[in-house]
Structures are given as structure tokens and as C-alpha cells.
């Protein structure tokens, strides 16, 4: 865990190759020992699972295949389920949901994209309800069929194309022509 400066309580996991847990000094001072343990256990779970990398890959895939809105929904749902899994890991560490719930209340809702604070599903989960994927089956099947068709198109195109010879000078000349 690395302490960072900040004017509000924050805790997060960042890094792609070797994710680390960051906690603001304000959060460390505001939370009691059990609450801080719960928060660090939550973020450590994200680090162990390399959630920042997974979420980045899903974001890149969703942006690259922008014409498939199901991928954006899948990314949001995966992020929510990753939070719930990290909450469960924290509960195993501290043994009681009240510590994590109290820490969540201290953090509150930051109102920033990509920052998860208190939300109804997390509270319900801490109270014992089990989450679901919450995506219609037809949406998932449609997305999988579209991805399959795209892959088939890529492989068919690659198999039918002839190998063209180009030189570095030709590529540079072409890029200069496009720029002009």
C-alpha cells in the first residue's frame, strides 16, 4: 500500500503490469484500523486479479468495436461485478460487512467516471443478495455472433489476399501523400 497526498478520502488500484494499491493520507486518517484493512483488502483483490488491465482491454475492445453497444454494457457490468468480487474478498479478510460498509460511507459517491463509491447493488450485496450478469441473453448472443462474423471476415480476407511487396520508402511516401 502506498500513501498519496489528496484532499479527499481515496483508495484505488492502478497499474497494468504490476498493479498497486494507493490510499490517500486523508483516508488513512479518517478510517479506523478495521475499515482501512477492509479497503486495502478490497483494492488488493483488484491488484491480484489485474483488474486495471482487464478493464483497459475491455475498454479498448469496446472502443474499437464501437458499433457493438453490447460490449460497452459488458464492460460496465464486468466493472460492477469486479467491485462485488473485491467486496467479497474484503469480507473474507475482515470477517464483517460493517467495516467495509462504514468505509464505503466515508468515501461516498465521488461522481467521477470510473470511480465507484456507494451504489445500491453494492449495499444489497453486502446485505446478502447475489448479483447476476444483468445482460439479456439475446444481447450476448448477438454480440458473439457479430464477433464471430468479424473474425471469419478477417480470416477469409487474409487467406484470399496475395502477398504484396512494399518497401519502407513506399510506405513513407504514401503516408506523406495522405498528410498532404
GROMACS .gro file of C-alpha atoms in nm:
model
  180
    1UNK     CA    1   0.000   0.000   0.000
    2UNK     CA    2   0.130   0.342  -0.097
    3UNK     CA    3   0.011   0.661   0.070
    4UNK     CA    4  -0.064   0.955  -0.158
    5UNK     CA    5  -0.149   1.319  -0.095
    6UNK     CA    6  -0.502   1.433  -0.155
    7UNK     CA    7  -0.777   1.649  -0.014
    8UNK     CA    8  -1.043   1.377  -0.003
    9UNK     CA    9  -1.054   1.012   0.103
   10UNK     CA   10  -0.950   0.786  -0.183
   11UNK     CA   11  -0.832   0.432  -0.233
   12UNK     CA   12  -0.768   0.267  -0.566
   13UNK     CA   13  -0.568   0.009  -0.755
   14UNK     CA   14  -0.363   0.130  -1.052
   15UNK     CA   15  -0.102  -0.015  -1.281
   16UNK     CA   16  -0.113  -0.258  -1.567
   17UNK     CA   17   0.190  -0.487  -1.534
   18UNK     CA   18   0.220  -0.469  -1.156
   19UNK     CA   19  -0.090  -0.306  -1.008
   20UNK     CA   20  -0.052  -0.140  -0.670
   21UNK     CA   21  -0.287  -0.017  -0.402
   22UNK     CA   22  -0.293   0.357  -0.333
   23UNK     CA   23  -0.462   0.518  -0.032
   24UNK     CA   24  -0.481   0.890   0.034
   25UNK     CA   25  -0.350   1.020   0.364
   26UNK     CA   26  -0.695   1.163   0.432
   27UNK     CA   27  -0.848   0.816   0.401
   28UNK     CA   28  -0.580   0.662   0.623
   29UNK     CA   29  -0.651   0.922   0.892
   30UNK     CA   30  -1.030   0.909   0.856
   31UNK     CA   31  -1.081   0.532   0.867
   32UNK     CA   32  -1.032   0.318   1.174
   33UNK     CA   33  -0.799   0.016   1.157
   34UNK     CA   34  -1.066  -0.240   1.061
   35UNK     CA   35  -1.214  -0.013   0.794
   36UNK     CA   36  -0.870   0.055   0.647
   37UNK     CA   37  -0.795  -0.319   0.644
   38UNK     CA   38  -1.121  -0.379   0.456
   39UNK     CA   39  -1.042  -0.109   0.199
   40UNK     CA   40  -0.686  -0.235   0.143
   41UNK     CA   41  -0.811  -0.595   0.112
   42UNK     CA   42  -1.068  -0.478  -0.143
   43UNK     CA   43  -0.808  -0.297  -0.353
   44UNK     CA   44  -0.553  -0.578  -0.312
   45UNK     CA   45  -0.806  -0.813  -0.469
   46UNK     CA   46  -0.821  -0.584  -0.773
   47UNK     CA   47  -0.440  -0.591  -0.788
   48UNK     CA   48  -0.421  -0.972  -0.763
   49UNK     CA   49  -0.675  -1.013  -1.043
   50UNK     CA   50  -0.512  -0.738  -1.252
   51UNK     CA   51  -0.847  -0.565  -1.288
   52UNK     CA   52  -0.697  -0.240  -1.424
   53UNK     CA   53  -0.551  -0.434  -1.719
   54UNK     CA   54  -0.872  -0.630  -1.774
   55UNK     CA   55  -1.080  -0.314  -1.769
   56UNK     CA   56  -0.840  -0.142  -2.009
   57UNK     CA   57  -0.860  -0.433  -2.253
   58UNK     CA   58  -1.239  -0.429  -2.236
   59UNK     CA   59  -1.239  -0.052  -2.292
   60UNK     CA   60  -1.010  -0.083  -2.596
   61UNK     CA   61  -1.221  -0.363  -2.737
   62UNK     CA   62  -1.541  -0.164  -2.677
   63UNK     CA   63  -1.394   0.147  -2.840
   64UNK     CA   64  -1.252  -0.046  -3.136
   65UNK     CA   65  -1.584  -0.219  -3.194
   66UNK     CA   66  -1.790   0.093  -3.125
   67UNK     CA   67  -2.073  -0.035  -3.343
   68UNK     CA   68  -2.144  -0.308  -3.085
   69UNK     CA   69  -2.311  -0.136  -2.788
   70UNK     CA   70  -2.329  -0.471  -2.609
   71UNK     CA   71  -1.953  -0.452  -2.548
   72UNK     CA   72  -1.990  -0.121  -2.362
   73UNK     CA   73  -2.263  -0.275  -2.147
   74UNK     CA   74  -2.047  -0.581  -2.090
   75UNK     CA   75  -1.755  -0.360  -1.979
   76UNK     CA   76  -1.975  -0.169  -1.732
   77UNK     CA   77  -2.120  -0.492  -1.596
   78UNK     CA   78  -1.777  -0.652  -1.561
   79UNK     CA   79  -1.657  -0.346  -1.368
   80UNK     CA   80  -1.955  -0.370  -1.132
   81UNK     CA   81  -1.902  -0.744  -1.078
   82UNK     CA   82  -1.528  -0.686  -1.017
   83UNK     CA   83  -1.625  -0.444  -0.738
   84UNK     CA   84  -1.858  -0.702  -0.585
   85UNK     CA   85  -1.587  -0.971  -0.602
   86UNK     CA   86  -1.341  -0.734  -0.433
   87UNK     CA   87  -1.602  -0.661  -0.165
   88UNK     CA   88  -1.633  -1.035  -0.102
   89UNK     CA   89  -1.254  -1.066  -0.073
   90UNK     CA   90  -1.252  -0.783   0.180
   91UNK     CA   91  -1.526  -0.954   0.381
   92UNK     CA   92  -1.317  -1.271   0.397
   93UNK     CA   93  -1.024  -1.067   0.530
   94UNK     CA   94  -1.207  -0.859   0.792
   95UNK     CA   95  -1.489  -1.103   0.864
   96UNK     CA   96  -1.767  -0.849   0.896
   97UNK     CA   97  -1.952  -0.639   0.639
   98UNK     CA   98  -1.998  -0.340   0.872
   99UNK     CA   99  -1.631  -0.237   0.839
  100UNK     CA  100  -1.646  -0.225   0.461
  101UNK     CA  101  -1.987  -0.060   0.465
  102UNK     CA  102  -1.862   0.210   0.703
  103UNK     CA  103  -1.560   0.273   0.479
  104UNK     CA  104  -1.785   0.298   0.174
  105UNK     CA  105  -1.992   0.560   0.351
  106UNK     CA  106  -1.677   0.758   0.430
  107UNK     CA  107  -1.578   0.756   0.064
  108UNK     CA  108  -1.926   0.829  -0.061
  109UNK     CA  109  -2.002   0.881  -0.426
  110UNK     CA  110  -1.724   1.077  -0.595
  111UNK     CA  111  -1.935   1.144  -0.906
  112UNK     CA  112  -1.635   1.079  -1.130
  113UNK     CA  113  -1.645   0.844  -1.430
  114UNK     CA  114  -1.477   0.514  -1.349
  115UNK     CA  115  -1.478   0.579  -0.973
  116UNK     CA  116  -1.705   0.352  -0.778
  117UNK     CA  117  -1.840   0.457  -0.444
  118UNK     CA  118  -2.161   0.364  -0.271
  119UNK     CA  119  -2.424   0.222  -0.502
  120UNK     CA  120  -2.740   0.024  -0.440
  121UNK     CA  121  -2.608  -0.302  -0.580
  122UNK     CA  122  -2.300  -0.298  -0.355
  123UNK     CA  123  -2.513  -0.227  -0.048
  124UNK     CA  124  -2.757  -0.505  -0.144
  125UNK     CA  125  -2.465  -0.741  -0.197
  126UNK     CA  126  -2.320  -0.657   0.145
  127UNK     CA  127  -2.663  -0.736   0.288
  128UNK     CA  128  -2.663  -1.078   0.123
  129UNK     CA  129  -2.830  -1.055  -0.218
  130UNK     CA  130  -2.649  -1.228  -0.501
  131UNK     CA  131  -2.566  -1.041  -0.822
  132UNK     CA  132  -2.632  -1.151  -1.178
  133UNK     CA  133  -2.485  -1.058  -1.512
  134UNK     CA  134  -2.791  -0.845  -1.583
  135UNK     CA  135  -2.744  -0.864  -1.960
  136UNK     CA  136  -3.019  -1.000  -2.186
  137UNK     CA  137  -2.927  -1.335  -2.341
  138UNK     CA  138  -3.020  -1.204  -2.687
  139UNK     CA  139  -2.769  -0.919  -2.648
  140UNK     CA  140  -2.490  -1.159  -2.556
  141UNK     CA  141  -2.573  -1.398  -2.839
  142UNK     CA  142  -2.592  -1.110  -3.088
  143UNK     CA  143  -2.253  -0.978  -2.976
  144UNK     CA  144  -2.093  -1.322  -3.001
  145UNK     CA  145  -2.238  -1.380  -3.349
  146UNK     CA  146  -2.114  -1.040  -3.465
  147UNK     CA  147  -1.765  -1.106  -3.327
  148UNK     CA  148  -1.763  -1.447  -3.494
  149UNK     CA  149  -1.865  -1.295  -3.827
  150UNK     CA  150  -1.591  -1.030  -3.797
  151UNK     CA  151  -1.328  -1.293  -3.722
  152UNK     CA  152  -1.446  -1.504  -4.016
  153UNK     CA  153  -1.425  -1.199  -4.243
  154UNK     CA  154  -1.072  -1.121  -4.124
  155UNK     CA  155  -0.953  -1.478  -4.179
  156UNK     CA  156  -1.123  -1.503  -4.520
  157UNK     CA  157  -0.965  -1.176  -4.629
  158UNK     CA  158  -0.622  -1.281  -4.504
  159UNK     CA  159  -0.645  -1.619  -4.677
  160UNK     CA  160  -0.756  -1.476  -5.011
  161UNK     CA  161  -0.514  -1.185  -5.033
  162UNK     CA  162  -0.187  -1.211  -5.216
  163UNK     CA  163   0.136  -1.106  -5.057
  164UNK     CA  164   0.233  -0.762  -5.180
  165UNK     CA  165   0.585  -0.635  -5.167
  166UNK     CA  166   0.633  -0.288  -5.036
  167UNK     CA  167   0.937  -0.102  -4.926
  168UNK     CA  168   0.981   0.137  -4.637
  169UNK     CA  169   1.030   0.421  -4.883
  170UNK     CA  170   0.693   0.346  -5.046
  171UNK     CA  171   0.517   0.342  -4.710
  172UNK     CA  172   0.672   0.675  -4.612
  173UNK     CA  173   0.581   0.826  -4.948
  174UNK     CA  174   0.222   0.705  -4.913
  175UNK     CA  175   0.189   0.850  -4.561
  176UNK     CA  176   0.332   1.181  -4.687
  177UNK     CA  177   0.080   1.189  -4.970
  178UNK     CA  178  -0.205   1.129  -4.725
  179UNK     CA  179  -0.078   1.405  -4.496
  180UNK     CA  180  -0.058   1.648  -4.788
   0.00000   0.00000   0.00000
